[in-house]
Short mmCIF file of C-alpha atoms in Angstrom, two decimals:
data_model
loop_
_atom_site.label_atom_id
_atom_site.label_comp_id
_atom_site.label_asym_id
_atom_site.label_seq_id
_atom_site.Cartn_x
_atom_site.Cartn_y
_atom_site.Cartn_z
CA UNK A 1 -51.23 -11.86 5.23
CA UNK A 2 -47.61 -11.85 4.21
CA UNK A 3 -44.38 -11.77 5.98
CA UNK A 4 -43.17 -8.12 6.58
CA UNK A 5 -39.97 -9.27 5.40
CA UNK A 6 -42.15 -9.65 1.78
CA UNK A 7 -43.59 -5.78 2.46
CA UNK A 8 -40.82 -3.22 3.60
CA UNK A 9 -37.46 -3.14 3.23
CA UNK A 10 -34.98 -1.51 5.71
CA UNK A 11 -31.78 0.79 4.86
CA UNK A 12 -29.54 2.14 6.96
CA UNK A 13 -26.76 4.59 5.99
CA UNK A 14 -23.26 3.94 5.93
CA UNK A 15 -22.64 5.67 8.87
CA UNK A 16 -25.08 3.59 10.54
CA UNK A 17 -27.20 6.28 11.96
CA UNK A 18 -30.16 6.46 10.15
CA UNK A 19 -32.47 3.49 9.33
CA UNK A 20 -35.62 4.03 6.99
CA UNK A 21 -38.26 1.88 5.76
CA UNK A 22 -39.70 1.14 2.13
CA UNK A 23 -42.26 -0.42 0.73
CA UNK A 24 -41.37 -3.53 -1.83
CA UNK A 25 -42.97 -3.57 -5.40
CA UNK A 26 -46.05 -4.72 -4.57
CA UNK A 27 -49.38 -4.35 -6.14
CA UNK A 28 -51.58 -1.60 -4.12
CA UNK A 29 -54.50 -3.87 -4.13
CA UNK A 30 -52.69 -6.31 -2.18
CA UNK A 31 -51.00 -3.73 0.32
CA UNK A 32 -55.21 -2.53 1.10
CA UNK A 33 -55.91 -5.56 2.40
CA UNK A 34 -52.36 -5.31 5.09
CA UNK A 35 -53.50 -3.97 8.84
CA UNK A 36 -50.36 -3.30 10.58
CA UNK A 37 -49.78 -2.17 14.35
CA UNK A 38 -47.16 -0.39 15.89
CA UNK A 39 -45.99 -3.49 17.68
CA UNK A 40 -45.64 -5.33 14.54
CA UNK A 41 -43.63 -2.41 12.75
CA UNK A 42 -41.09 -2.29 16.13
CA UNK A 43 -41.29 -6.08 15.94
CA UNK A 44 -39.97 -5.93 12.10
CA UNK A 45 -37.28 -3.56 12.97
CA UNK A 46 -36.08 -6.01 15.86
CA UNK A 47 -35.68 -8.84 13.57
CA UNK A 48 -33.24 -6.37 11.52
CA UNK A 49 -31.16 -5.47 14.59
CA UNK A 50 -32.81 -2.18 14.80
CA UNK A 51 -33.08 -1.02 18.35
CA UNK A 52 -32.07 2.10 19.49
CA UNK A 53 -33.49 5.64 18.47
CA UNK A 54 -36.94 4.45 17.42
CA UNK A 55 -38.72 6.50 15.83
CA UNK A 56 -42.39 5.73 17.25
CA UNK A 57 -43.74 8.92 15.76
CA UNK A 58 -42.90 8.06 12.21
CA UNK A 59 -44.15 4.46 12.48
CA UNK A 60 -47.78 5.86 13.51
CA UNK A 61 -47.89 8.45 10.60
CA UNK A 62 -46.80 4.68 8.83
CA UNK A 63 -49.80 3.08 10.12
CA UNK A 64 -52.34 6.23 9.94
CA UNK A 65 -51.39 6.61 5.66
CA UNK A 66 -50.69 3.09 4.73
CA UNK A 67 -50.93 2.29 2.08
CA UNK A 68 -50.52 5.72 0.79
CA UNK A 69 -47.59 6.69 3.06
CA UNK A 70 -44.72 8.79 1.23
CA UNK A 71 -41.93 6.28 1.26
CA UNK A 72 -38.86 6.64 1.98
CA UNK A 73 -39.87 7.55 5.99
CA UNK A 74 -37.07 7.33 8.61
CA UNK A 75 -37.72 4.69 11.46
CA UNK A 76 -34.72 5.01 13.86
CA UNK A 77 -32.16 7.74 14.44
CA UNK A 78 -28.90 7.17 16.25
CA UNK A 79 -26.90 9.70 18.27
CA UNK A 80 -23.89 11.10 16.60
CA UNK A 81 -20.61 11.19 18.01
CA UNK A 82 -19.31 14.65 19.15
CA UNK A 83 -15.10 14.71 19.07
CA UNK A 84 -13.68 16.43 22.02
CA UNK A 85 -12.72 20.10 21.52
CA UNK A 86 -8.99 20.72 21.21
CA UNK A 87 -7.09 22.15 24.18
CA UNK A 88 -6.52 26.00 23.39
CA UNK A 89 -4.42 29.24 24.68
CA UNK A 90 -5.66 31.99 26.44
CA UNK A 91 -3.09 35.02 26.29
CA UNK A 92 -2.73 37.74 28.38
CA UNK A 93 -0.45 40.20 26.28
CA UNK A 94 -0.51 41.95 23.44
CA UNK A 95 -0.15 38.77 20.96
CA UNK A 96 -0.38 41.06 17.59
CA UNK A 97 3.17 40.22 16.76
CA UNK A 98 1.81 36.47 16.10
CA UNK A 99 0.71 36.69 12.42
CA UNK A 100 -1.49 33.72 11.73
CA UNK A 101 -1.66 32.31 8.31
CA UNK A 102 -3.41 34.73 6.37
CA UNK A 103 -2.11 37.18 3.37
CA UNK A 104 -3.25 40.29 5.10
CA UNK A 105 -2.05 41.78 8.50
CA UNK A 106 -0.50 45.28 9.89
CA UNK A 107 3.11 45.48 9.70
CA UNK A 108 3.10 47.98 12.21
CA UNK A 109 1.73 45.63 14.67
CA UNK A 110 4.35 42.98 14.12
CA UNK A 111 7.28 45.57 14.78
CA UNK A 112 5.27 46.13 18.45
CA UNK A 113 7.83 44.56 21.15
CA UNK A 114 5.50 42.43 23.69
CA UNK A 115 6.50 43.44 27.26
CA UNK A 116 5.75 41.89 30.83
CA UNK A 117 6.26 42.64 33.81
CA UNK A 118 7.31 40.29 36.97
CA UNK A 119 4.57 38.25 38.08
CA UNK A 120 2.34 39.26 35.20
CA UNK A 121 -0.22 36.36 34.05
CA UNK A 122 1.17 35.38 30.35
CA UNK A 123 -1.32 32.41 28.94
CA UNK A 124 -4.37 30.05 30.67
CA UNK A 125 -3.51 26.67 29.14
CA UNK A 126 -7.58 25.56 28.85
CA UNK A 127 -8.27 21.75 28.90
CA UNK A 128 -9.21 19.26 25.53
CA UNK A 129 -12.74 18.38 26.37
CA UNK A 130 -13.46 14.36 26.35
CA UNK A 131 -16.50 14.08 23.91
CA UNK A 132 -19.82 12.52 23.95
CA UNK A 133 -20.12 9.28 22.66
CA UNK A 134 -22.98 8.34 19.81
CA UNK A 135 -24.71 4.98 19.31
CA UNK A 136 -25.74 3.38 16.31
CA UNK A 137 -29.47 2.65 15.18
CA UNK A 138 -28.07 -1.11 16.05
CA UNK A 139 -26.91 0.13 19.44
CA UNK A 140 -23.72 0.09 19.07
CA UNK A 141 -21.27 2.67 21.22
CA UNK A 142 -19.42 5.16 18.61
CA UNK A 143 -16.31 5.88 20.44
CA UNK A 144 -15.65 9.36 20.75
CA UNK A 145 -11.89 11.26 20.26
CA UNK A 146 -10.91 13.00 23.37
CA UNK A 147 -9.16 16.29 21.93
CA UNK A 148 -5.68 17.03 21.79
CA UNK A 149 -3.82 18.91 24.83
CA UNK A 150 -2.52 22.45 23.67
CA UNK A 151 1.09 22.67 23.82
CA UNK A 152 2.89 25.01 25.67
CA UNK A 153 5.88 24.45 28.18
CA UNK A 154 7.20 27.14 30.03
CA UNK A 155 10.35 28.21 29.67
CA UNK A 156 13.43 30.66 30.85
CA UNK A 157 12.16 32.96 33.73
CA UNK A 158 8.13 31.73 33.32
CA UNK A 159 6.77 29.52 36.40
CA UNK A 160 3.87 27.16 35.87
CA UNK A 161 1.13 27.52 38.30
CA UNK A 162 -0.87 23.87 37.91
CA UNK A 163 -3.44 24.64 40.07
CA UNK A 164 -4.84 27.57 37.86
CA UNK A 165 -3.38 26.02 34.89
CA UNK A 166 -1.27 29.22 33.80
CA UNK A 167 2.00 30.59 33.37
CA UNK A 168 3.64 33.47 34.95
CA UNK A 169 6.15 35.95 34.10
CA UNK A 170 9.57 35.70 36.60
CA UNK A 171 10.93 38.84 35.52
CA UNK A 172 10.54 42.19 33.28
CA UNK A 173 11.12 41.11 29.41
CA UNK A 174 9.92 40.22 26.45
CA UNK A 175 7.63 37.36 25.50
CA UNK A 176 9.31 35.03 23.04
CA UNK A 177 7.89 31.41 21.85
CA UNK A 178 9.92 29.19 20.59
CA UNK A 179 9.37 25.49 19.88
CA UNK A 180 6.23 25.69 22.00
CA UNK A 181 7.74 27.08 24.94
CA UNK A 182 7.19 31.17 26.28
CA UNK A 183 10.17 32.45 27.25
CA UNK A 184 10.69 35.84 29.06
CA UNK A 185 13.83 37.11 27.95
CA UNK A 186 15.57 39.93 28.63
CA UNK A 187 16.39 42.58 26.19
CA UNK A 188 19.32 44.43 24.81
CA UNK A 189 18.35 47.74 22.88
CA UNK A 190 20.40 49.43 20.96
CA UNK A 191 19.21 53.22 19.88
CA UNK A 192 21.36 53.63 16.75
CA UNK A 193 22.37 52.09 13.75
CA UNK A 194 25.44 49.24 14.07
CA UNK A 195 28.42 50.31 14.06
CA UNK A 196 32.09 49.67 15.27
CA UNK A 197 31.80 51.65 18.68
CA UNK A 198 29.04 49.00 19.10
CA UNK A 199 30.24 45.76 17.43
CA UNK A 200 29.12 42.54 16.25
CA UNK A 201 26.33 41.24 18.97
CA UNK A 202 25.67 37.91 20.61
CA UNK A 203 23.23 38.05 23.22
CA UNK A 204 21.23 35.28 25.56
CA UNK A 205 17.68 37.15 25.11
CA UNK A 206 16.21 39.38 22.83
CA UNK A 207 17.64 42.00 20.77
CA UNK A 208 16.33 45.56 19.54
CA UNK A 209 18.16 47.65 17.25
CA UNK A 210 16.68 51.66 15.98
CA UNK A 211 18.90 51.33 12.90
CA UNK A 212 20.07 49.76 10.52
CA UNK A 213 22.74 46.90 10.56
CA UNK A 214 25.16 47.40 8.03
CA UNK A 215 27.50 45.42 5.57
CA UNK A 216 30.26 42.88 7.58
CA UNK A 217 27.93 43.14 11.17
CA UNK A 218 26.66 40.05 13.03
CA UNK A 219 23.62 40.00 15.24
CA UNK A 220 23.03 36.68 17.39
CA UNK A 221 20.33 36.21 20.04
CA UNK A 222 18.66 33.12 21.62
CA UNK A 223 15.24 35.12 21.57
CA UNK A 224 13.99 37.50 19.08
CA UNK A 225 15.47 40.20 16.69
CA UNK A 226 13.80 43.36 15.90
CA UNK A 227 15.47 45.93 13.75
CA UNK A 228 13.87 49.02 12.85
CA UNK A 229 15.47 50.06 9.74
CA UNK A 230 17.47 48.26 7.02
CA UNK A 231 20.22 45.38 6.73
CA UNK A 232 22.70 45.11 4.19
CA UNK A 233 25.11 42.11 3.62
CA UNK A 234 25.22 41.51 7.22
CA UNK A 235 24.08 38.15 9.45
CA UNK A 236 21.15 38.17 11.38
CA UNK A 237 20.64 34.81 13.45
CA UNK A 238 17.65 34.12 16.28
CA UNK A 239 16.27 31.09 17.57
CA UNK A 240 13.15 33.23 17.99
CA UNK A 241 11.75 35.59 15.28
CA UNK A 242 13.33 38.21 13.36
CA UNK A 243 11.61 41.35 12.25
CA UNK A 244 12.92 43.99 9.63
CA UNK A 245 11.12 47.14 9.43
CA UNK A 246 12.49 47.90 6.09
CA UNK A 247 13.95 44.87 3.99
CA UNK A 248 17.55 43.19 3.23
CA UNK A 249 19.76 44.42 0.99
CA UNK A 250 22.23 41.35 0.86
CA UNK A 251 24.48 41.52 -2.33
CA UNK A 252 23.85 37.76 -2.54
CA UNK A 253 25.57 37.24 1.16
CA UNK A 254 23.51 38.65 3.55
CA UNK A 255 21.25 36.36 5.52
CA UNK A 256 18.50 35.77 8.14
CA UNK A 257 18.05 32.76 9.95
CA UNK A 258 15.29 32.31 12.26
CA UNK A 259 14.18 29.63 14.40
CA UNK A 260 10.38 30.51 14.22
CA UNK A 261 9.08 33.11 11.55
CA UNK A 262 10.52 35.70 9.43
CA UNK A 263 8.77 39.40 9.12
CA UNK A 264 10.24 41.67 6.68
CA UNK A 265 9.31 44.58 4.52
CA UNK A 266 11.61 43.94 1.21
CA UNK A 267 13.81 40.76 0.22
CA UNK A 268 16.36 42.02 -2.22
CA UNK A 269 19.71 39.23 -3.16
CA UNK A 270 19.46 38.31 0.22
CA UNK A 271 19.36 34.76 2.52
CA UNK A 272 16.47 33.92 4.13
CA UNK A 273 15.64 30.69 6.47
CA UNK A 274 13.13 30.61 8.79
CA UNK A 275 11.82 27.13 10.96
CA UNK A 276 8.09 28.36 10.63
CA UNK A 277 6.94 31.20 8.00
CA UNK A 278 7.97 34.34 5.76
CA UNK A 279 6.22 36.92 5.88
CA UNK A 280 7.14 39.77 3.41
CA UNK A 281 5.17 43.43 3.06
CA UNK A 282 6.89 43.69 -0.84
CA UNK A 283 8.88 41.94 -3.05
CA UNK A 284 11.63 39.28 -2.90
CA UNK A 285 14.22 39.95 -5.63
CA UNK A 286 16.94 37.16 -6.97
CA UNK A 287 16.88 35.71 -3.47
CA UNK A 288 17.46 32.51 -1.98
CA UNK A 289 14.36 32.15 0.89
CA UNK A 290 13.36 28.89 2.69
CA UNK A 291 10.56 28.53 5.16
CA UNK A 292 9.76 25.10 6.96
CA UNK A 293 6.05 26.06 6.18
CA UNK A 294 4.88 29.12 4.42
CA UNK A 295 6.21 31.83 2.58
CA UNK A 296 3.24 34.77 1.91
CA UNK A 297 3.82 38.29 0.51
CA UNK A 298 1.33 40.72 1.38
CA UNK A 299 1.36 42.76 -1.55
CA UNK A 300 4.69 42.19 -3.89
CA UNK A 301 6.01 39.80 -6.20
CA UNK A 302 8.60 37.25 -6.31
CA UNK A 303 11.19 37.71 -9.05
CA UNK A 304 14.70 35.63 -10.17
CA UNK A 305 16.56 33.28 -7.59
CA UNK A 306 15.21 29.99 -5.57
CA UNK A 307 12.11 29.84 -2.92
CA UNK A 308 11.41 27.03 -0.92
CA UNK A 309 8.72 26.11 1.07
CA UNK A 310 6.87 23.20 2.89
CA UNK A 311 3.22 24.78 2.75
CA UNK A 312 1.83 27.34 0.91
CA UNK A 313 3.79 30.18 -1.20
CA UNK A 314 1.55 33.49 -2.07
CA UNK A 315 2.01 36.31 -4.20
CA UNK A 316 0.84 38.57 -6.51
CA UNK A 317 3.27 38.11 -9.82
CA UNK A 318 5.87 35.25 -9.93
CA UNK A 319 8.40 36.24 -13.05
CA UNK A 320 8.06 38.92 -15.11
CA UNK A 321 7.56 40.07 -18.75
CA UNK A 322 11.64 39.62 -19.07
CA UNK A 323 11.37 35.71 -18.27
CA UNK A 324 13.30 36.03 -15.43
CA UNK A 325 14.56 32.43 -14.63
CA UNK A 326 12.57 31.96 -11.37
CA UNK A 327 12.17 28.46 -9.29
CA UNK A 328 10.03 27.84 -7.15
CA UNK A 329 10.02 24.24 -4.68
CA UNK A 330 8.00 22.63 -2.44
CA UNK A 331 8.27 20.32 0.24
CA UNK A 332 11.90 20.76 0.11
CA UNK A 333 15.23 22.71 -0.39
CA UNK A 334 15.85 23.55 -3.93
CA UNK A 335 19.20 23.44 -3.12
CA UNK A 336 18.81 19.97 -1.40
CA UNK A 337 16.99 18.53 -4.36
CA UNK A 338 20.06 19.37 -6.63
CA UNK A 339 21.89 18.30 -3.97
CA UNK A 340 20.08 15.00 -3.89
CA UNK A 341 20.21 14.48 -8.00
CA UNK A 342 23.74 15.18 -7.47
CA UNK A 343 24.66 12.24 -4.79
CA UNK A 344 21.97 9.93 -6.51
CA UNK A 345 24.37 10.48 -9.93
CA UNK A 346 27.57 10.24 -7.61
CA UNK A 347 26.37 6.84 -6.20
CA UNK A 348 25.73 4.81 -9.27
CA UNK A 349 28.82 5.78 -10.61
CA UNK A 350 30.89 4.88 -7.36
CA UNK A 351 28.63 1.40 -7.48
CA UNK A 352 29.57 0.88 -11.26
CA UNK A 353 33.53 1.68 -10.77
CA UNK A 354 32.91 -0.45 -7.33
CA UNK A 355 31.63 -3.46 -10.02
CA UNK A 356 34.88 -3.31 -11.94
CA UNK A 357 37.06 -3.21 -9.08
CA UNK A 358 35.63 -6.67 -7.85
CA UNK A 359 35.65 -7.83 -10.98
CA UNK A 360 39.46 -6.86 -11.98
CA UNK A 361 40.07 -8.40 -8.19
CA UNK A 362 38.55 -11.52 -9.05
CA UNK A 363 41.07 -12.50 -11.48
CA UNK A 364 43.31 -13.27 -8.65
CA UNK A 365 40.67 -15.59 -6.69
CA UNK A 366 42.34 -19.13 -6.27
CA UNK A 367 45.72 -17.36 -6.84
CA UNK A 368 48.57 -18.09 -4.43
CA UNK A 369 49.86 -15.09 -3.46
CA UNK A 370 53.17 -16.60 -3.29
CA UNK A 371 53.12 -17.61 -6.62
CA UNK A 372 52.45 -13.93 -7.79
CA UNK A 373 55.52 -11.74 -8.94
CA UNK A 374 55.86 -8.43 -7.72
CA UNK A 375 54.07 -6.49 -9.77
CA UNK A 376 51.28 -8.53 -9.29
CA UNK A 377 51.19 -8.21 -5.59
CA UNK A 378 51.40 -4.54 -6.04
CA UNK A 379 48.22 -4.70 -8.66
CA UNK A 380 46.30 -6.59 -5.66
CA UNK A 381 46.96 -4.18 -2.82
CA UNK A 382 46.30 -1.14 -4.87
CA UNK A 383 42.88 -3.19 -5.68
CA UNK A 384 42.29 -4.07 -2.35
CA UNK A 385 43.33 -0.32 -1.20
CA UNK A 386 40.47 1.10 -3.87
CA UNK A 387 38.12 -1.04 -3.30
CA UNK A 388 38.20 -0.66 0.83
CA UNK A 389 38.45 3.18 -0.23
CA UNK A 390 35.10 2.81 -2.65
CA UNK A 391 33.19 1.43 -0.08
CA UNK A 392 34.00 4.26 2.16
CA UNK A 393 32.81 6.87 -0.38
CA UNK A 394 29.50 4.86 -0.96
CA UNK A 395 28.76 4.51 2.26
CA UNK A 396 29.31 8.25 3.05
CA UNK A 397 26.93 9.26 -0.09
CA UNK A 398 24.55 7.01 1.40
CA UNK A 399 24.30 8.63 4.63
CA UNK A 400 24.06 11.93 3.23
CA UNK A 401 21.32 10.94 0.89
CA UNK A 402 19.43 9.53 4.12
CA UNK A 403 20.04 12.87 5.85
CA UNK A 404 18.28 14.68 2.96
CA UNK A 405 15.29 12.29 2.29
CA UNK A 406 14.38 12.49 6.52
CA UNK A 407 14.03 16.01 5.50
CA UNK A 408 11.95 15.70 2.48
CA UNK A 409 8.60 17.28 3.44
CA UNK A 410 5.01 16.23 2.24
CA UNK A 411 3.99 18.35 -0.57
CA UNK A 412 -0.11 17.31 0.04
CA UNK A 413 -0.97 20.32 1.67
CA UNK A 414 1.48 22.82 -0.40
CA UNK A 415 0.04 24.94 -2.86
CA UNK A 416 1.43 28.52 -5.06
CA UNK A 417 -1.16 31.21 -5.50
CA UNK A 418 -1.08 33.83 -7.62
CA UNK A 419 -3.27 37.14 -6.99
CA UNK A 420 -1.87 38.50 -10.26
CA UNK A 421 0.38 37.14 -12.90
CA UNK A 422 2.95 33.88 -12.95
CA UNK A 423 5.02 34.35 -15.98
CA UNK A 424 7.32 32.21 -18.45
CA UNK A 425 10.73 30.37 -17.27
CA UNK A 426 9.58 30.03 -13.93
CA UNK A 427 10.27 26.70 -12.76
CA UNK A 428 7.55 24.93 -10.06
CA UNK A 429 8.44 21.68 -8.30
CA UNK A 430 6.91 19.47 -6.28
CA UNK A 431 9.43 16.61 -4.86
CA UNK A 432 11.05 15.68 -7.48
CA UNK A 433 8.00 16.62 -9.84
CA UNK A 434 8.32 19.78 -11.55
CA UNK A 435 6.82 22.17 -14.30
CA UNK A 436 7.77 24.88 -16.25
CA UNK A 437 5.52 27.57 -17.26
CA UNK A 438 5.76 28.41 -20.66
CA UNK A 439 3.15 31.17 -20.97
CA UNK A 440 0.89 33.66 -19.08
CA UNK A 441 -1.45 32.45 -16.41
CA UNK A 442 -3.73 34.99 -14.06
CA UNK A 443 -4.91 34.37 -10.81
CA UNK A 444 -4.18 30.44 -10.64
CA UNK A 445 -3.39 28.31 -8.12
CA UNK A 446 -0.64 25.14 -8.49
CA UNK A 447 -0.80 22.29 -6.57
CA UNK A 448 0.62 18.95 -7.26
CA UNK A 449 -2.53 16.35 -7.72
CA UNK A 450 -1.62 12.60 -8.01
CA UNK A 451 2.03 13.58 -8.66
CA UNK A 452 0.85 15.80 -11.45
CA UNK A 453 1.05 19.54 -11.14
CA UNK A 454 -1.80 21.34 -11.98
CA UNK A 455 -3.07 25.17 -12.51
CA UNK A 456 -6.21 25.60 -11.36
CA UNK A 457 -7.99 28.58 -12.50
#
């Protein structure tokens, strides 16, 4: 009788979780003479180092049907590892004001003010699970990755009870989540539009304005700012989120800056900066908007201006039939990108100038300074001073470039989704790569694919 190695071959999948047996190319007349036993097959598998998850039912089926077996047959199966589940945060107050990454949301929900009372449980932090290890058909352990813990730390006026894994409010106030810290902040409410009677606002908690913020006024808050009206050419700055029920008509100087999200009805000639996402109910017109993550327009268009996002930009139309110049930038603030190019050009000029100064200075090398006339001495001093000043300028430019490069985000997860039409004269940039749109496209997604800007339908 032939050795089983001459009759069968074993195939193990790349993940080492499945082993199957197949018959070699042998005439059937020779196969009919072979008498198989379960022990023979098991021993053959063990010779191939397969020792875990052996399917004895499959082996018996093989013996009963051989040589007319329907090959290949799975003869061993390992156990797949189960990675641990990440930790979760279960909130015990109305979180409808927190908009997840989605294109549709209820703007009325966003305007609700999440207030809590002293002693109220705010959230329970559910720990991650460890996961379950797996085993290959060779008997090797496959280590499971434990889940990552959910990040939520107690902030102002909040107590964490370790035995419960929960956080509680110490005072009455508004809940604000900033940089993975949960705070309960005092709320300063203004039940009318800002006026000279009220003046500028700089408050250590959250601010609610049930009216407009006219031109020239400034509103600052350590927490969130909610405005149930219009923002004109004013300045709004919050460490948390900013919500404006109507919009901003900024006359190119009105600005809104938020450490977290910005929720707004529309943006017209405004400047918006968000440490997280920007959500716009309607359109963005001739404005500068920058978000570390996403910029999502629920049903509006982007026309003109400079729009920069670290993640996605989602809009109905981009540009218009008048071919208004519109810039969309991913991975870096467009203005920073322009500044980076300026600095690179400036650095090249400075280094070229330094080389010329060194060449001039080298002409005096080896010359006794005492033997130089007064004019040559003055020239040498001026060269030395110019070289020192140029070195300082080069160092300053390099430092600024390093800071800009540090802010350069990854474009791997970035994309532009246009649900309607993208028009000509729109420039789309992913880092240093850019593409100018030269004709109309409908319902497209634009991505960076191996440093090539691709339009997908």
